[in-house]
mmCIF file of C-alpha atoms in Angstrom:
data_model
loop_
_atom_site.group_PDB
_atom_site.id
_atom_site.type_symbol
_atom_site.label_atom_id
_atom_site.label_comp_id
_atom_site.label_asym_id
_atom_site.label_seq_id
_atom_site.Cartn_x
_atom_site.Cartn_y
_atom_site.Cartn_z
ATOM 1 C CA UNK A 7 109.028 -53.837 226.474
ATOM 2 C CA UNK A 8 105.914 -55.906 225.786
ATOM 3 C CA UNK A 9 107.642 -57.998 223.095
ATOM 4 C CA UNK A 10 110.362 -59.012 225.584
ATOM 5 C CA UNK A 11 107.827 -60.537 227.996
ATOM 6 C CA UNK A 12 104.916 -61.561 225.772
ATOM 7 C CA UNK A 13 107.150 -62.845 222.955
ATOM 8 C CA UNK A 14 104.570 -62.038 220.249
ATOM 9 C CA UNK A 15 103.390 -59.009 218.344
ATOM 10 C CA UNK A 16 100.581 -57.428 220.337
ATOM 11 C CA UNK A 17 98.511 -54.369 220.926
ATOM 12 C CA UNK A 18 98.901 -52.886 224.359
ATOM 13 C CA UNK A 19 97.125 -50.179 226.281
ATOM 14 C CA UNK A 20 98.057 -48.618 229.570
ATOM 15 C CA UNK A 21 101.157 -49.408 231.601
ATOM 16 C CA UNK A 22 101.318 -53.083 230.669
ATOM 17 C CA UNK A 23 104.099 -54.619 232.764
ATOM 18 C CA UNK A 24 105.979 -53.666 235.874
ATOM 19 C CA UNK A 25 108.886 -55.480 237.499
ATOM 20 C CA UNK A 26 109.299 -55.265 241.266
ATOM 21 C CA UNK A 27 111.510 -57.519 243.392
ATOM 22 C CA UNK A 28 111.889 -59.867 240.410
ATOM 23 C CA UNK A 29 108.121 -60.334 239.931
ATOM 24 C CA UNK A 30 106.806 -59.518 236.449
ATOM 25 C CA UNK A 31 103.290 -58.078 236.747
ATOM 26 C CA UNK A 32 100.601 -57.333 234.180
ATOM 27 C CA UNK A 33 98.878 -54.417 235.888
ATOM 28 C CA UNK A 34 95.072 -54.146 236.348
ATOM 29 C CA UNK A 35 94.488 -51.233 233.962
ATOM 30 C CA UNK A 36 96.326 -52.948 231.094
ATOM 31 C CA UNK A 37 95.075 -54.925 228.141
ATOM 32 C CA UNK A 38 96.739 -57.051 225.478
ATOM 33 C CA UNK A 39 95.163 -58.164 222.215
ATOM 34 C CA UNK A 40 97.185 -60.528 220.024
ATOM 35 C CA UNK A 41 96.827 -63.788 218.081
ATOM 36 C CA UNK A 42 99.088 -65.540 220.609
ATOM 37 C CA UNK A 43 100.332 -64.462 224.026
ATOM 38 C CA UNK A 44 103.265 -66.330 225.590
ATOM 39 C CA UNK A 45 104.378 -64.846 228.930
ATOM 40 C CA UNK A 46 107.505 -66.237 230.582
ATOM 41 C CA UNK A 47 109.203 -65.303 233.830
ATOM 42 C CA UNK A 48 110.280 -66.792 237.156
ATOM 43 C CA UNK A 49 107.468 -65.131 239.148
ATOM 44 C CA UNK A 50 104.374 -63.827 237.330
ATOM 45 C CA UNK A 51 101.442 -61.804 238.626
ATOM 46 C CA UNK A 52 98.695 -61.391 236.029
ATOM 47 C CA UNK A 53 95.935 -58.794 236.197
ATOM 48 C CA UNK A 54 94.143 -56.799 233.516
ATOM 49 C CA UNK A 55 92.576 -58.060 230.303
ATOM 50 C CA UNK A 56 94.024 -60.374 227.654
ATOM 51 C CA UNK A 57 92.228 -61.314 224.415
ATOM 52 C CA UNK A 58 93.897 -63.938 222.247
ATOM 53 C CA UNK A 59 93.517 -67.283 220.479
ATOM 54 C CA UNK A 60 96.191 -68.954 222.612
ATOM 55 C CA UNK A 61 97.530 -67.864 225.999
ATOM 56 C CA UNK A 62 100.519 -69.537 227.669
ATOM 57 C CA UNK A 63 102.039 -68.455 230.990
ATOM 58 C CA UNK A 64 105.139 -70.222 232.292
ATOM 59 C CA UNK A 65 107.159 -69.550 235.404
ATOM 60 C CA UNK A 66 107.919 -70.991 238.823
ATOM 61 C CA UNK A 67 105.165 -69.080 240.633
ATOM 62 C CA UNK A 68 102.129 -67.788 238.746
ATOM 63 C CA UNK A 69 99.413 -65.728 240.447
ATOM 64 C CA UNK A 70 96.363 -64.694 238.430
ATOM 65 C CA UNK A 71 94.579 -61.875 240.284
ATOM 66 C CA UNK A 72 91.351 -60.378 239.008
ATOM 67 C CA UNK A 73 92.362 -60.886 235.365
ATOM 68 C CA UNK A 74 90.052 -61.657 232.475
ATOM 69 C CA UNK A 75 91.700 -63.882 229.871
ATOM 70 C CA UNK A 76 89.609 -64.713 226.804
ATOM 71 C CA UNK A 77 90.569 -67.188 224.043
ATOM 72 C CA UNK A 78 87.330 -68.099 222.180
ATOM 73 C CA UNK A 79 87.517 -71.803 221.243
ATOM 74 C CA UNK A 80 91.278 -71.657 221.869
ATOM 75 C CA UNK A 81 93.678 -72.446 224.708
ATOM 76 C CA UNK A 82 94.642 -70.987 228.060
ATOM 77 C CA UNK A 83 97.624 -72.892 229.498
ATOM 78 C CA UNK A 84 98.959 -71.696 232.847
ATOM 79 C CA UNK A 85 101.835 -73.637 234.377
ATOM 80 C CA UNK A 86 101.691 -76.624 232.019
ATOM 81 C CA UNK A 87 99.799 -78.506 229.313
ATOM 82 C CA UNK A 88 97.053 -81.161 229.399
ATOM 83 C CA UNK A 89 97.976 -83.894 231.920
ATOM 84 C CA UNK A 90 101.447 -82.382 232.284
ATOM 85 C CA UNK A 91 102.534 -83.382 228.783
ATOM 86 C CA UNK A 92 105.972 -82.343 227.620
ATOM 87 C CA UNK A 93 106.609 -79.033 225.923
ATOM 88 C CA UNK A 94 105.512 -76.421 228.450
ATOM 89 C CA UNK A 95 107.667 -76.024 231.576
ATOM 90 C CA UNK A 96 105.798 -76.828 234.795
ATOM 91 C CA UNK A 97 105.028 -74.145 237.342
ATOM 92 C CA UNK A 98 105.745 -74.931 240.961
ATOM 93 C CA UNK A 99 102.762 -72.926 242.226
ATOM 94 C CA UNK A 100 99.645 -71.616 240.444
ATOM 95 C CA UNK A 101 96.924 -69.554 242.106
ATOM 96 C CA UNK A 102 93.759 -68.134 240.542
ATOM 97 C CA UNK A 103 91.700 -65.819 242.749
ATOM 98 C CA UNK A 104 87.914 -65.533 242.912
ATOM 99 C CA UNK A 105 87.774 -62.431 240.680
ATOM 100 C CA UNK A 106 89.500 -64.148 237.728
ATOM 101 C CA UNK A 107 87.649 -65.102 234.539
ATOM 102 C CA UNK A 108 89.294 -67.627 232.210
ATOM 103 C CA UNK A 109 87.049 -68.027 229.165
ATOM 104 C CA UNK A 110 87.470 -70.328 226.143
ATOM 105 C CA UNK A 111 83.817 -70.405 225.074
ATOM 106 C CA UNK A 112 83.569 -71.031 221.342
ATOM 107 C CA UNK A 113 80.956 -70.372 218.661
ATOM 108 C CA UNK A 114 81.342 -74.029 217.636
ATOM 109 C CA UNK A 115 83.358 -76.003 220.226
ATOM 110 C CA UNK A 116 84.690 -74.873 223.569
ATOM 111 C CA UNK A 117 88.445 -74.624 224.007
ATOM 112 C CA UNK A 118 90.919 -75.822 226.635
ATOM 113 C CA UNK A 119 91.914 -74.387 230.018
ATOM 114 C CA UNK A 120 94.793 -75.999 231.944
ATOM 115 C CA UNK A 121 96.085 -74.900 235.360
ATOM 116 C CA UNK A 122 99.049 -77.129 236.268
ATOM 117 C CA UNK A 123 101.714 -77.181 238.968
ATOM 118 C CA UNK A 124 104.236 -79.468 240.572
ATOM 119 C CA UNK A 125 103.597 -78.173 244.145
ATOM 120 C CA UNK A 126 100.305 -76.320 244.559
ATOM 121 C CA UNK A 127 97.354 -75.342 242.352
ATOM 122 C CA UNK A 128 94.684 -73.164 243.998
ATOM 123 C CA UNK A 129 91.625 -72.203 241.953
ATOM 124 C CA UNK A 130 88.646 -70.078 242.981
ATOM 125 C CA UNK A 131 87.837 -68.066 239.843
ATOM 126 C CA UNK A 132 85.413 -68.577 236.960
ATOM 127 C CA UNK A 133 86.543 -71.025 234.268
ATOM 128 C CA UNK A 134 84.330 -71.529 231.217
ATOM 129 C CA UNK A 135 84.754 -73.771 228.145
ATOM 130 C CA UNK A 136 81.234 -73.580 226.777
ATOM 131 C CA UNK A 137 80.507 -74.840 223.271
ATOM 132 C CA UNK A 138 78.065 -73.076 220.967
ATOM 133 C CA UNK A 139 76.857 -75.320 218.137
ATOM 134 C CA UNK A 140 79.366 -78.057 219.044
ATOM 135 C CA UNK A 141 80.818 -79.627 222.168
ATOM 136 C CA UNK A 142 82.035 -78.034 225.352
ATOM 137 C CA UNK A 143 85.763 -77.941 225.925
ATOM 138 C CA UNK A 144 88.198 -79.220 228.547
ATOM 139 C CA UNK A 145 89.014 -77.638 231.904
ATOM 140 C CA UNK A 146 91.897 -79.267 233.794
ATOM 141 C CA UNK A 147 93.245 -78.213 237.175
ATOM 142 C CA UNK A 148 96.130 -80.436 238.254
ATOM 143 C CA UNK A 149 99.004 -80.648 240.688
ATOM 144 C CA UNK A 150 101.581 -83.254 241.601
ATOM 145 C CA UNK A 151 101.152 -82.302 245.256
ATOM 146 C CA UNK A 152 98.339 -80.012 246.448
ATOM 147 C CA UNK A 153 95.085 -79.122 244.664
ATOM 148 C CA UNK A 154 92.475 -76.688 245.952
ATOM 149 C CA UNK A 155 89.252 -76.198 244.006
ATOM 150 C CA UNK A 156 85.785 -74.767 244.857
ATOM 151 C CA UNK A 157 83.506 -77.065 246.848
ATOM 152 C CA UNK A 158 80.778 -77.290 244.170
ATOM 153 C CA UNK A 159 82.398 -76.713 240.766
ATOM 154 C CA UNK A 160 80.368 -76.961 237.589
ATOM 155 C CA UNK A 161 81.033 -77.137 233.875
ATOM 156 C CA UNK A 162 78.491 -75.698 231.475
ATOM 157 C CA UNK A 163 77.759 -76.115 227.783
ATOM 158 C CA UNK A 164 74.837 -74.728 225.800
ATOM 159 C CA UNK A 165 72.675 -77.778 226.584
ATOM 160 C CA UNK A 166 74.121 -79.209 229.804
ATOM 161 C CA UNK A 167 75.262 -78.021 233.196
ATOM 162 C CA UNK A 168 77.115 -80.547 235.330
ATOM 163 C CA UNK A 169 78.191 -80.463 238.906
ATOM 164 C CA UNK A 170 81.332 -82.395 239.654
ATOM 165 C CA UNK A 171 79.335 -85.282 241.098
ATOM 166 C CA UNK A 172 77.344 -86.016 237.913
ATOM 167 C CA UNK A 173 78.403 -87.026 234.378
ATOM 168 C CA UNK A 174 78.599 -84.477 231.592
ATOM 169 C CA UNK A 175 77.477 -86.732 228.693
ATOM 170 C CA UNK A 176 80.649 -86.061 226.672
ATOM 171 C CA UNK A 177 79.518 -82.495 226.033
ATOM 172 C CA UNK A 178 82.017 -81.006 228.440
ATOM 173 C CA UNK A 179 84.868 -82.366 230.509
ATOM 174 C CA UNK A 180 86.284 -81.307 233.874
ATOM 175 C CA UNK A 181 89.493 -82.985 234.991
ATOM 176 C CA UNK A 182 90.632 -82.474 238.582
ATOM 177 C CA UNK A 183 93.822 -84.399 239.058
ATOM 178 C CA UNK A 184 96.312 -84.733 241.876
ATOM 179 C CA UNK A 185 99.058 -87.097 240.757
#
């Protein structure tokens, strides 16, 4: 069951996935812990808790609802890779609600969070790529068509907090891109 959707060895608790009307859902009471998590499906709805080094979600429509996804110093790629580079299929629509926490804070350097779509990317959750002893990481929210992001986003590292309007002194990077 879990291996068919996650495509990696993992530890699961609770009723992990349900399928209803063709939508694959990670349910709120579930958790997955694995070195890598790679979830694929046409329509994905992600809730619950995921702890990993690398998280990849690919599908046409991806909704992240109230989930906490943690990859310390690693990667969270939802709907595509950095600047839409080849290798990970693009999502058409990605939405991240206000209860979501995507965390790639690292003890040394922060990791990478990418939310990418060809039609619509809507983000209102908490995204953090804080560095510990090193640099902050990269947070990218991109879309070829429509991009919705909080009015006053900020990126934080151990030493710096930056609002979108001010530079981050190469300690952390926030890329908002509508191609």
